[in-house]
CSV table of C-alpha atoms in Angstrom, one decimal:
chain,number,residue,atom,x,y,z
H,4,MET,CA,14.7,-17.7,12.7
H,5,GLY,CA,11.1,-16.8,11.9
H,6,ALA,CA,8.2,-19.1,11.3
H,7,GLY,CA,6.0,-17.1,9.0
H,8,ALA,CA,5.1,-18.2,5.4
H,9,VAL,CA,8.8,-18.0,4.3
H,10,GLY,CA,10.3,-19.6,7.4
H,11,ARG,CA,7.9,-22.4,7.4
H,12,SER,CA,8.5,-23.1,3.7
H,13,VAL,CA,12.2,-23.1,4.1
H,14,ALA,CA,11.9,-25.6,7.0
H,15,LYS,CA,9.6,-27.8,4.9
H,16,LEU,CA,11.8,-27.8,1.8
H,17,ALA,CA,15.2,-27.9,3.4
H,18,GLY,CA,15.3,-31.7,3.5
H,19,GLU,CA,14.6,-31.9,-0.3
H,20,TYR,CA,17.6,-29.6,-0.8
H,21,GLY,CA,19.8,-31.9,1.3
H,22,HIS,CA,19.9,-29.8,4.4
H,23,THR,CA,19.0,-30.5,8.1
H,24,VAL,CA,17.0,-28.1,10.1
H,25,THR,CA,18.6,-28.1,13.6
H,26,ALA,CA,16.5,-25.3,15.1
H,27,LEU,CA,13.4,-23.2,14.4
H,28,ALA,CA,12.2,-20.2,16.3
H,29,ASP,CA,9.3,-17.9,16.1
H,30,SER,CA,8.6,-14.8,18.2
H,31,SER,CA,7.5,-16.7,21.3
H,32,GLY,CA,9.4,-20.0,21.3
H,33,ALA,CA,12.0,-22.3,19.8
H,34,VAL,CA,12.8,-25.9,19.2
H,35,VAL,CA,16.3,-27.2,18.9
H,36,ASP,CA,17.7,-30.7,17.9
H,37,ALA,CA,21.3,-31.1,16.7
H,38,ASP,CA,20.2,-34.2,14.8
H,39,GLY,CA,17.4,-32.3,13.0
H,40,ILE,CA,14.0,-31.3,14.2
H,41,ASP,CA,10.9,-33.1,13.1
H,42,VAL,CA,9.7,-30.3,10.8
H,43,ALA,CA,6.2,-31.7,10.2
H,44,ALA,CA,5.5,-32.2,13.9
H,45,VAL,CA,6.9,-28.8,14.8
H,46,LEU,CA,4.8,-27.1,12.2
H,47,ALA,CA,1.7,-29.0,13.3
H,48,ARG,CA,2.4,-27.8,16.8
H,49,LYS,CA,2.7,-24.2,15.5
H,50,ARG,CA,-0.7,-24.6,13.8
H,51,GLY,CA,-2.2,-25.9,17.0
H,52,SER,CA,-0.7,-23.9,19.8
H,53,GLY,CA,0.6,-20.9,17.9
H,54,THR,CA,4.3,-21.5,18.7
H,55,VAL,CA,7.0,-23.9,17.5
H,56,GLY,CA,8.3,-25.0,20.9
H,57,ASP,CA,8.8,-24.2,24.6
H,58,ALA,CA,12.5,-23.4,24.5
H,59,GLU,CA,13.6,-19.7,24.8
H,60,VAL,CA,14.0,-18.0,21.4
H,61,ALA,CA,17.6,-17.4,22.1
H,62,THR,CA,18.4,-21.1,22.4
H,63,ALA,CA,17.9,-21.4,18.6
H,64,LEU,CA,20.8,-18.9,18.2
H,65,ASP,CA,23.1,-21.1,20.3
H,66,ALA,CA,22.1,-24.3,18.4
H,67,PRO,CA,24.6,-26.1,16.2
H,68,TYR,CA,24.2,-24.9,12.6
H,69,ASP,CA,26.2,-23.9,9.5
H,70,ALA,CA,23.8,-21.3,8.2
H,71,LEU,CA,21.2,-19.2,9.9
H,72,VAL,CA,18.1,-18.3,7.9
H,73,GLU,CA,16.8,-15.0,9.1
H,74,ALA,CA,13.1,-14.8,8.0
H,75,THR,CA,11.6,-12.7,10.8
H,76,PRO,CA,9.4,-9.7,9.7
H,77,THR,CA,11.2,-6.8,8.2
H,78,THR,CA,11.5,-3.8,10.5
H,79,LEU,CA,12.8,-0.3,9.8
H,80,SER,CA,15.6,1.8,11.3
H,81,ASP,CA,17.4,-0.5,13.9
H,82,ALA,CA,16.1,-3.6,11.9
H,83,GLN,CA,15.7,-5.6,15.1
H,84,PRO,CA,15.4,-8.4,16.0
H,85,GLY,CA,16.8,-9.5,12.6
H,86,PHE,CA,20.0,-7.5,12.9
H,87,GLY,CA,20.8,-9.1,16.3
H,88,HIS,CA,20.3,-12.5,14.8
H,89,VAL,CA,22.7,-11.7,11.9
H,90,GLU,CA,25.2,-10.4,14.5
H,91,ALA,CA,25.0,-13.5,16.6
H,92,ALA,CA,25.6,-15.8,13.7
H,93,LEU,CA,28.5,-13.9,12.3
H,94,GLU,CA,30.2,-13.6,15.7
H,95,ARG,CA,30.1,-17.4,15.8
H,96,ASP,CA,31.6,-17.6,12.3
H,97,ARG,CA,28.4,-19.0,10.8
H,98,HIS,CA,26.7,-18.0,7.6
H,99,VAL,CA,23.6,-16.0,7.3
H,100,VAL,CA,20.9,-16.1,4.6
H,101,LEU,CA,18.3,-13.3,4.8
H,102,ALA,CA,14.8,-13.1,3.6
H,103,ASN,CA,14.3,-10.2,6.0
H,104,LYS,CA,15.0,-6.9,4.2
H,105,GLY,CA,15.6,-4.8,7.3
H,106,PRO,CA,19.3,-5.5,8.1
H,107,VAL,CA,20.6,-5.1,4.5
H,108,ALA,CA,18.4,-2.1,3.8
H,109,GLU,CA,18.8,-0.1,7.0
H,110,ARG,CA,22.2,-1.3,8.3
H,111,TYR,CA,24.0,-2.7,5.3
H,112,ASP,CA,27.4,-1.2,6.2
H,113,GLU,CA,27.3,-2.6,9.7
H,114,VAL,CA,26.3,-6.0,8.3
H,115,ARG,CA,29.2,-5.8,5.9
H,116,ALA,CA,31.6,-4.8,8.7
H,117,LEU,CA,30.5,-7.8,10.8
H,118,ALA,CA,30.8,-10.1,7.8
H,119,ALA,CA,34.4,-8.8,7.1
H,120,ASP,CA,35.4,-9.9,10.7
H,121,SER,CA,33.7,-13.3,10.4
H,122,ARG,CA,34.4,-16.5,8.5
H,123,GLY,CA,30.7,-16.5,7.9
H,124,GLU,CA,29.1,-15.0,4.8
H,125,VAL,CA,25.9,-13.1,4.3
H,126,LEU,CA,23.6,-13.7,1.3
H,127,PHE,CA,20.1,-12.1,0.8
H,128,GLU,CA,18.7,-13.1,-2.7
H,129,ALA,CA,15.3,-13.7,-1.1
H,130,ALA,CA,15.1,-10.1,0.2
H,131,VAL,CA,14.8,-8.7,-3.3
H,132,ALA,CA,11.8,-9.7,-5.4
H,133,GLY,CA,11.2,-13.2,-3.8
H,134,ALA,CA,11.8,-16.0,-6.3
H,135,ILE,CA,13.4,-13.8,-9.0
H,136,PRO,CA,17.2,-14.3,-9.1
H,137,THR,CA,18.0,-10.6,-9.0
H,138,LEU,CA,21.2,-10.5,-6.9
H,139,SER,CA,22.7,-13.6,-8.3
H,140,THR,CA,22.2,-12.2,-11.8
H,141,ILE,CA,23.8,-8.9,-10.8
H,142,ASP,CA,26.6,-10.9,-9.2
H,143,SER,CA,27.2,-12.8,-12.5
H,144,LEU,CA,27.2,-9.7,-14.5
H,145,GLY,CA,29.4,-7.7,-12.1
H,146,PRO,CA,27.7,-4.9,-10.1
H,147,GLU,CA,29.9,-2.3,-11.9
H,148,ARG,CA,28.5,-3.4,-15.2
H,149,VAL,CA,24.9,-2.8,-14.2
H,150,ARG,CA,23.9,0.7,-15.1
H,151,ALA,CA,20.4,0.7,-13.8
H,152,VAL,CA,17.9,-1.5,-12.2
H,153,ARG,CA,14.2,-0.8,-12.4
H,154,GLY,CA,11.1,-2.9,-12.0
H,155,VAL,CA,7.8,-3.7,-10.3
H,156,LEU,CA,8.9,-5.0,-6.9
H,157,ASN,CA,5.6,-5.1,-5.0
H,158,GLY,CA,2.9,-7.6,-5.9
H,159,THR,CA,0.2,-6.0,-3.8
H,160,ALA,CA,0.6,-2.6,-5.3
H,161,ASN,CA,0.8,-4.1,-8.7
H,162,PHE,CA,-2.3,-6.2,-8.2
H,163,VAL,CA,-4.2,-3.0,-7.1
H,164,LEU,CA,-3.1,-0.9,-10.0
H,165,SER,CA,-3.6,-3.6,-12.7
H,166,ARG,CA,-7.1,-4.4,-11.3
H,167,MET,CA,-8.0,-0.7,-11.2
H,168,ALA,CA,-7.0,-0.3,-14.8
H,169,ALA,CA,-8.6,-3.5,-16.1
H,170,GLU,CA,-11.9,-3.1,-14.2
H,171,GLY,CA,-12.2,0.7,-14.0
H,172,LEU,CA,-12.6,0.3,-10.2
H,173,ASP,CA,-11.5,2.7,-7.5
H,174,TYR,CA,-8.6,2.2,-5.2
H,175,GLU,CA,-10.6,1.5,-2.1
H,176,HIS,CA,-12.8,-1.1,-3.9
H,177,VAL,CA,-9.8,-3.0,-5.3
H,178,LEU,CA,-7.9,-2.9,-2.0
H,179,ALA,CA,-10.9,-4.5,-0.2
H,180,GLU,CA,-10.9,-7.2,-2.9
H,181,ALA,CA,-7.2,-7.7,-2.5
H,182,GLN,CA,-7.6,-8.1,1.2
H,183,ASP,CA,-10.4,-10.6,0.8
H,184,LEU,CA,-8.1,-12.6,-1.5
H,185,GLY,CA,-5.2,-12.4,0.9
H,186,VAL,CA,-3.1,-10.5,-1.6
H,187,ALA,CA,-3.1,-7.4,0.6
H,188,GLU,CA,-2.6,-7.4,4.4
H,189,ALA,CA,-5.1,-5.8,6.8
H,190,ASP,CA,-2.7,-2.9,7.1
H,191,PRO,CA,-1.5,-2.5,3.5
H,192,SER,CA,0.5,0.7,4.1
H,193,PHE,CA,3.9,-1.0,3.8
H,194,ASP,CA,3.0,-2.1,0.3
H,195,VAL,CA,0.8,0.7,-1.1
H,196,GLU,CA,2.9,3.5,0.3
H,197,GLY,CA,5.9,2.1,-1.6
H,198,THR,CA,8.0,1.3,1.5
H,199,ASP,CA,8.4,-2.4,0.7
H,200,ALA,CA,9.5,-1.6,-2.9
H,201,ALA,CA,11.8,1.1,-1.7
H,202,LEU,CA,13.6,-1.2,0.8
H,203,LYS,CA,14.3,-3.6,-2.1
H,204,CYS,CA,15.7,-0.8,-4.2
H,205,VAL,CA,17.8,0.4,-1.3
H,206,ILE,CA,19.3,-3.1,-1.0
H,207,LEU,CA,20.0,-3.0,-4.8
H,208,ALA,CA,21.7,0.3,-4.4
H,209,ASN,CA,23.8,-1.1,-1.6
H,210,VAL,CA,24.9,-3.9,-3.9
H,211,LEU,CA,25.4,-1.8,-7.0
H,212,TYR,CA,27.2,1.1,-5.2
H,213,ASP,CA,29.0,-0.8,-2.4
H,214,GLY,CA,26.9,0.3,0.5
H,215,GLY,CA,25.9,3.6,2.1
H,216,TYR,CA,22.2,3.6,1.5
H,217,THR,CA,19.2,3.4,3.8
H,218,LEU,CA,15.5,4.0,3.3
H,219,ALA,CA,16.2,7.7,4.1
H,220,ASP,CA,18.1,8.0,0.9
H,221,ALA,CA,15.1,6.9,-1.2
H,222,GLU,CA,12.5,9.1,-2.8
H,223,VAL,CA,9.3,7.3,-2.2
H,224,GLU,CA,5.7,7.8,-3.3
H,225,GLY,CA,2.9,5.4,-3.0
H,226,ILE,CA,-0.2,4.6,-5.1
H,227,ARG,CA,-3.0,5.8,-2.8
H,228,SER,CA,-3.3,9.1,-4.7
H,229,ILE,CA,-4.0,7.5,-8.1
H,230,PRO,CA,-7.7,7.6,-8.9
H,231,GLY,CA,-9.4,5.4,-11.5
H,232,SER,CA,-9.8,8.4,-13.8
H,233,ALA,CA,-6.0,8.8,-14.1
H,234,LEU,CA,-5.7,5.1,-15.2
H,235,GLU,CA,-8.5,5.7,-17.7
H,236,LEU,CA,-6.7,8.7,-19.2
H,237,ALA,CA,-3.5,6.7,-19.4
H,238,ALA,CA,-5.3,3.8,-21.1
H,239,GLU,CA,-6.8,6.0,-23.8
H,240,ASP,CA,-3.3,6.9,-24.7
H,241,GLY,CA,-2.0,3.3,-24.8
H,242,ARG,CA,-0.3,3.6,-21.4
H,243,THR,CA,-0.8,2.5,-17.9
H,244,VAL,CA,0.5,3.3,-14.4
H,245,ARG,CA,2.8,1.0,-12.4
H,246,LEU,CA,4.6,1.4,-9.1
H,247,ILE,CA,8.1,1.4,-10.4
H,248,GLY,CA,11.3,1.2,-8.3
H,249,GLU,CA,14.4,2.6,-10.0
H,250,VAL,CA,18.0,2.6,-9.0
H,251,SER,CA,20.3,4.6,-11.3
H,252,ASP,CA,23.0,7.2,-11.2
H,253,GLY,CA,23.4,6.7,-7.5
H,254,SER,CA,19.8,7.5,-6.7
H,255,VAL,CA,16.8,5.4,-5.5
H,256,ARG,CA,13.3,6.3,-6.4
H,257,VAL,CA,10.0,4.6,-6.1
H,258,GLY,CA,6.7,6.0,-7.4
H,259,PRO,CA,3.8,5.5,-9.8
H,260,ARG,CA,5.0,6.0,-13.3
H,261,LEU,CA,3.5,6.0,-16.8
H,262,VAL,CA,4.6,3.0,-18.8
H,263,PRO,CA,3.4,1.6,-22.2
H,264,GLU,CA,0.3,-0.6,-21.6
H,265,ASN,CA,1.8,-3.5,-23.5
H,266,GLY,CA,5.4,-2.8,-22.5
H,267,THR,CA,7.7,-5.1,-20.6
H,268,LEU,CA,7.2,-3.5,-17.3
H,269,ALA,CA,3.4,-3.5,-17.3
H,270,VAL,CA,3.1,-6.9,-15.6
H,271,THR,CA,-0.3,-7.7,-14.2
H,272,GLY,CA,-1.6,-9.2,-10.9
H,273,THR,CA,1.0,-10.0,-8.2
H,274,THR,CA,3.8,-10.6,-10.7
H,275,ASN,CA,7.1,-8.8,-10.2
H,276,ILE,CA,9.6,-7.9,-12.8
H,277,VAL,CA,13.2,-6.8,-12.6
H,278,GLN,CA,14.8,-5.0,-15.5
H,279,LEU,CA,18.6,-4.6,-15.7
H,280,GLU,CA,20.4,-2.1,-17.9
H,281,THR,CA,23.8,-3.6,-18.4
H,282,GLU,CA,27.1,-2.4,-19.9
H,283,HIS,CA,27.6,-5.3,-22.4
H,284,ALA,CA,24.6,-7.5,-22.1
H,285,GLY,CA,21.9,-5.0,-23.1
H,286,GLN,CA,18.6,-5.1,-21.3
H,287,LEU,CA,17.7,-8.1,-19.2
H,288,ASN,CA,14.1,-8.7,-17.9
H,289,ILE,CA,13.3,-11.3,-15.3
H,290,SER,CA,9.7,-11.7,-14.1
H,291,GLY,CA,8.1,-14.0,-11.7
H,292,ALA,CA,6.7,-14.4,-8.2
H,293,GLY,CA,8.0,-11.6,-5.9
H,294,ALA,CA,6.5,-13.1,-2.8
H,295,GLY,CA,4.9,-16.3,-1.4
H,296,GLY,CA,6.3,-18.9,1.0
H,297,PRO,CA,7.7,-21.7,-1.3
H,298,GLU,CA,8.7,-19.2,-4.0
H,299,THR,CA,10.8,-17.1,-1.6
H,300,ALA,CA,12.0,-20.2,0.2
H,301,SER,CA,13.5,-21.4,-3.1
H,302,ALA,CA,15.6,-18.2,-3.2
H,303,VAL,CA,16.7,-18.8,0.4
H,304,LEU,CA,17.7,-22.4,-0.3
H,305,ALA,CA,19.5,-21.3,-3.5
H,306,ASP,CA,21.6,-19.0,-1.3
H,307,VAL,CA,22.2,-21.8,1.2
H,308,GLY,CA,23.4,-23.9,-1.6
H,309,ARG,CA,25.9,-21.2,-2.7
H,310,LEU,CA,27.6,-21.0,0.7
H,311,PRO,CA,31.0,-22.7,1.2
H,312,PRO,CA,31.3,-25.3,3.9
H,313,VAL,CA,32.1,-24.0,7.4
H,314,ASP,CA,34.8,-25.6,9.5
D,28,MET,CA,23.0,34.0,-43.7
D,29,SER,CA,25.1,32.0,-46.2
D,30,GLU,CA,24.0,29.1,-48.3
D,31,SER,CA,26.1,26.8,-46.2
D,32,ASP,CA,23.7,27.4,-43.3
D,33,VAL,CA,21.0,25.5,-45.1
D,34,ARG,CA,20.3,22.1,-43.6
D,35,SER,CA,17.7,19.5,-44.2
D,36,TYR,CA,15.0,18.9,-41.7
D,37,THR,CA,12.2,16.4,-41.2
D,38,VAL,CA,9.0,17.5,-39.7
D,39,ARG,CA,6.4,15.0,-38.6
D,40,LEU,CA,2.8,16.4,-38.5
D,41,GLU,CA,-0.5,15.0,-37.6
D,42,LEU,CA,-3.4,16.2,-39.7
D,43,GLN,CA,-7.1,15.9,-39.5
D,44,ASP,CA,-8.6,13.9,-42.2
D,45,GLU,CA,-10.3,16.8,-43.9
D,46,PRO,CA,-10.0,18.4,-47.4
D,47,GLY,CA,-7.4,21.1,-47.6
D,48,GLU,CA,-5.6,20.1,-44.4
D,49,LEU,CA,-2.4,19.1,-46.2
D,50,LEU,CA,-2.3,22.4,-48.1
D,51,ARG,CA,-2.9,24.3,-44.9
D,52,ALA,CA,0.1,22.6,-43.4
D,53,LEU,CA,2.4,23.1,-46.3
D,54,GLU,CA,1.7,26.8,-46.8
D,55,PRO,CA,3.5,28.0,-43.6
D,56,ILE,CA,6.6,26.1,-44.8
D,57,ALA,CA,6.8,27.8,-48.2
D,58,ASP,CA,5.8,31.1,-46.7
D,59,ASN,CA,8.6,31.1,-44.3
D,60,GLY,CA,11.4,30.2,-46.7
D,61,GLY,CA,11.5,26.4,-46.5
D,62,ASN,CA,12.4,24.4,-49.5
D,63,LEU,CA,10.1,21.3,-49.7
D,64,LEU,CA,12.0,18.2,-50.6
D,65,SER,CA,9.4,15.4,-50.1
D,66,ILE,CA,6.1,14.7,-48.5
D,67,PHE,CA,5.1,11.4,-47.2
D,68,HIS,CA,1.4,11.2,-46.5
D,69,GLU,CA,0.7,8.0,-44.4
D,70,ARG,CA,-3.0,7.7,-45.3
D,71,GLY,CA,-3.1,4.1,-44.3
D,72,ASN,CA,-1.6,4.7,-40.8
D,73,VAL,CA,-4.2,6.7,-38.8
D,74,THR,CA,-3.1,7.6,-35.3
D,75,PRO,CA,-5.1,6.5,-32.2
D,76,ARG,CA,-6.6,10.0,-32.2
D,77,GLY,CA,-7.9,9.6,-35.7
D,78,HIS,CA,-5.2,11.8,-37.3
D,79,ILE,CA,-3.1,11.1,-40.4
D,80,PRO,CA,0.6,11.3,-39.9
D,81,VAL,CA,2.6,13.3,-42.6
D,82,GLU,CA,6.3,13.4,-42.8
D,83,VAL,CA,7.8,16.5,-44.6
D,84,ASP,CA,11.4,16.8,-45.6
D,85,MET,CA,12.6,20.3,-46.3
D,86,GLU,CA,15.7,22.5,-46.5
D,87,ALA,CA,16.0,25.7,-44.5
D,88,THR,CA,18.4,27.7,-42.4
D,89,PRO,CA,18.2,27.0,-38.7
D,90,GLU,CA,16.6,30.4,-38.1
D,91,ARG,CA,14.0,30.0,-40.8
D,92,PHE,CA,13.3,26.5,-39.7
D,93,GLU,CA,12.4,27.8,-36.2
D,94,GLY,CA,10.1,30.3,-37.8
D,95,ILE,CA,8.5,27.5,-39.9
D,96,VAL,CA,7.8,25.4,-36.8
D,97,GLU,CA,6.3,28.4,-35.0
D,98,ALA,CA,4.2,29.3,-38.0
D,99,LEU,CA,2.9,25.7,-38.3
D,100,ARG,CA,1.9,25.7,-34.6
D,101,ASP,CA,0.3,29.2,-35.0
D,102,ALA,CA,-1.7,27.7,-37.9
D,103,GLY,CA,-3.0,25.0,-35.5
D,104,VAL,CA,-1.0,22.2,-37.1
D,105,ASN,CA,0.0,19.5,-34.7
D,106,VAL,CA,3.8,19.2,-35.0
D,107,ILE,CA,4.8,15.9,-33.4
D,108,ARG,CA,8.5,16.1,-34.3
D,109,ALA,CA,10.6,18.7,-35.9
D,110,GLY,CA,14.1,18.3,-37.1
D,111,SER,CA,16.6,16.0,-35.4
D,112,GLU,CA,17.4,18.4,-32.6
D,113,GLN,CA,14.4,20.6,-31.8
D,114,TYR,CA,11.1,19.7,-30.3
D,115,SER,CA,12.0,16.1,-30.7
D,116,GLU,CA,10.8,14.6,-27.5
D,117,GLU,CA,7.2,13.9,-26.7
D,118,LEU,CA,6.4,13.9,-23.1
D,119,VAL,CA,3.2,12.7,-21.4
D,120,VAL,CA,2.4,13.2,-17.8
D,121,LEU,CA,-0.6,12.6,-15.6
D,122,LEU,CA,-1.7,15.3,-13.1
D,123,VAL,CA,-3.9,14.3,-10.2
D,124,GLY,CA,-5.5,16.6,-7.6
D,125,HIS,CA,-7.9,19.5,-7.4
D,126,LEU,CA,-7.1,20.5,-10.9
D,127,VAL,CA,-10.0,22.8,-11.5
D,128,ASP,CA,-9.8,24.6,-8.2
D,129,THR,CA,-6.2,25.2,-8.7
D,130,ASP,CA,-6.8,26.7,-12.2
D,131,LEU,CA,-5.7,24.1,-14.7
D,132,SER,CA,-5.0,26.6,-17.5
D,133,ASP,CA,-2.7,28.6,-15.2
D,134,THR,CA,-0.9,25.4,-14.3
D,135,LEU,CA,-0.4,24.6,-18.0
D,136,SER,CA,0.8,28.1,-18.9
D,137,ARG,CA,3.3,28.0,-16.0
D,138,ILE,CA,4.7,24.8,-17.5
D,139,GLU,CA,5.0,26.4,-20.9
D,140,ASP,CA,6.6,29.5,-19.4
D,141,CYS,CA,9.7,27.5,-18.6
D,142,GLY,CA,10.4,27.8,-22.4
D,143,ASN,CA,11.3,24.2,-23.0
D,144,ALA,CA,8.0,22.7,-23.7
D,145,SER,CA,4.9,23.3,-25.7
D,146,ILE,CA,1.7,21.6,-24.7
D,147,ASP,CA,0.0,19.6,-27.5
D,148,ASP,CA,-3.1,18.4,-25.9
D,149,VAL,CA,-4.8,18.0,-22.5
D,150,ALA,CA,-7.5,15.5,-21.5
D,151,LEU,CA,-9.3,16.1,-18.3
D,152,SER,CA,-11.3,13.6,-16.3
D,153,ALA,CA,-13.4,14.7,-13.4
D,154,PRO,CA,-15.9,11.8,-12.8
D,155,ASP,CA,-17.0,13.0,-9.4
D,156,GLY,CA,-17.5,16.7,-10.4
D,157,THR,CA,-15.0,19.5,-10.5
D,158,ASP,CA,-15.0,19.9,-6.7
D,159,GLU,CA,-13.5,16.4,-6.3
D,160,LEU,CA,-10.2,14.9,-7.3
D,161,SER,CA,-9.7,15.0,-11.0
D,162,SER,CA,-7.0,13.8,-13.4
D,163,ALA,CA,-5.5,15.2,-16.5
D,164,ARG,CA,-3.2,13.8,-19.2
D,165,VAL,CA,-0.9,16.4,-20.6
D,166,ARG,CA,1.0,15.8,-23.8
D,167,MET,CA,4.0,18.1,-24.5
D,168,ASP,CA,6.8,18.5,-27.0
D,169,THR,CA,10.1,19.4,-25.4
D,170,HIS,CA,13.4,20.3,-26.9
D,171,ALA,CA,15.7,17.3,-27.1
D,172,GLY,CA,17.7,16.9,-23.9
D,173,ALA,CA,15.3,19.1,-22.0
D,174,VAL,CA,13.0,16.4,-20.8
D,175,GLU,CA,14.5,16.3,-17.3
D,176,GLU,CA,14.4,20.1,-17.0
D,177,THR,CA,10.7,20.1,-18.2
D,178,LEU,CA,9.8,17.4,-15.7
D,179,ALA,CA,11.4,19.4,-13.0
D,180,THR,CA,9.3,22.4,-13.9
D,181,VAL,CA,6.1,20.2,-14.0
D,182,ARG,CA,7.1,18.9,-10.5
D,183,ALA,CA,7.7,22.3,-9.1
D,184,VAL,CA,4.4,23.8,-10.5
D,185,ALA,CA,2.4,20.8,-9.3
D,186,ASP,CA,4.1,20.9,-5.9
D,187,ARG,CA,3.1,24.5,-5.4
D,188,LYS,CA,-0.5,23.6,-6.1
D,189,GLY,CA,-0.6,20.4,-4.2
D,190,LEU,CA,-1.0,18.2,-7.3
D,191,HIS,CA,0.5,14.8,-7.9
D,192,VAL,CA,2.5,14.1,-11.0
D,193,VAL,CA,2.7,10.7,-12.6
D,194,GLU,CA,5.9,10.9,-14.7
D,195,PRO,CA,6.7,8.6,-17.6
D,196,LEU,CA,9.5,6.2,-17.0
D,197,ALA,CA,12.7,7.8,-18.2
D,198,GLU,CA,14.3,7.4,-21.7
D,199,GLY,CA,16.1,4.1,-22.2
D,200,GLY,CA,13.4,2.6,-20.0
D,201,ASP,CA,10.7,0.5,-21.5
D,202,ALA,CA,11.0,0.0,-25.2
């Protein structure tokens, strides 16, 4: 479900990973074929006419499949339509792989309850820091042995802050540049106000502390209030400012923070980094692409590969 | 005060590279009952602010040691670290907002009034004039274990004046 950058990339790469795409839906239409849709033709059609097919969106939910990939845009509070798609798949005892953050950030406990009553499983590696294997790393370590997670979880905000620091430019100027480059969206508020990073942190908190968190539990501050002069003062002192998400001691916090200029967390450009404080394994740092179609699709397909066969 | 109260302490100072500076820094120690053990003058290791770090080992009772640190600060000596327990954490925050209109010096003294921190230096940048948004970098020394408390004070003071605080990432964070 979903034919944005991530959904399209998943469809394109699925064959290479040994999977068959039996249905693809966007917000206005769907295409279904139990023997596998012609992905190239469907995506060409999407480029031409704006939709993947004439069928009702709901027919994709009724299509034969083992795993539903939910890659519609992230929405807040009721997390629809993503949540409804998750529900539909689990009720049919099918697996769900999420790239959409909404359902596992805003309605995690409900998703867990649905999964408990289903033979299907829910995985969502792609929802946290794109290509970076965050959740599978936490899973290998054991969530109870991870003391804290912090990191740079939004490429747009990081691009803006690192450009401001490197070029001595102001927020508005760098934002306009980011929009020209396609790094920032026309409405960048989700990224620069910290909401996107906060949703990822909320998902991490749900995983570490076994549920109970929504966006309302996060303390969130964005980067709009940081002038170039603040970054200059930080640089004079060998420091810089990054939008850091932090999950520790049961709390979730996102905001601009001072970090050493050459420190591990001061990644530049659109790079993301996840830092885990662990019980026995010390500190682990994983950096890489936190967004992007093929990058995020690789996390989706890794999840698909982890799922057990359905009967 | 018995002899058994005497402990050894290490004080880390930053001195300006001028004649007589070292003597000026050592006098308050001797004058306040500290017994100098060793002085390590790191001449080759100038700090980013052009100062020379000096590490002084001494013996004193805890009460006298407190007096020594106070006297050093009164003499204008930059005490970066003192002892293993006291004033041992350096804390740097950025403040952003209408710093001048909201009386920066009052803001700073309110932070010091909490009793956990002493402010070492402040750098202000107001590129668009003092009527516009400005930024300040504030370097403080806090008692060990009082970092969270100090940050809470900074947050509360800033909140009352409508200022933004950019806090450092907590201890155990980025090494």
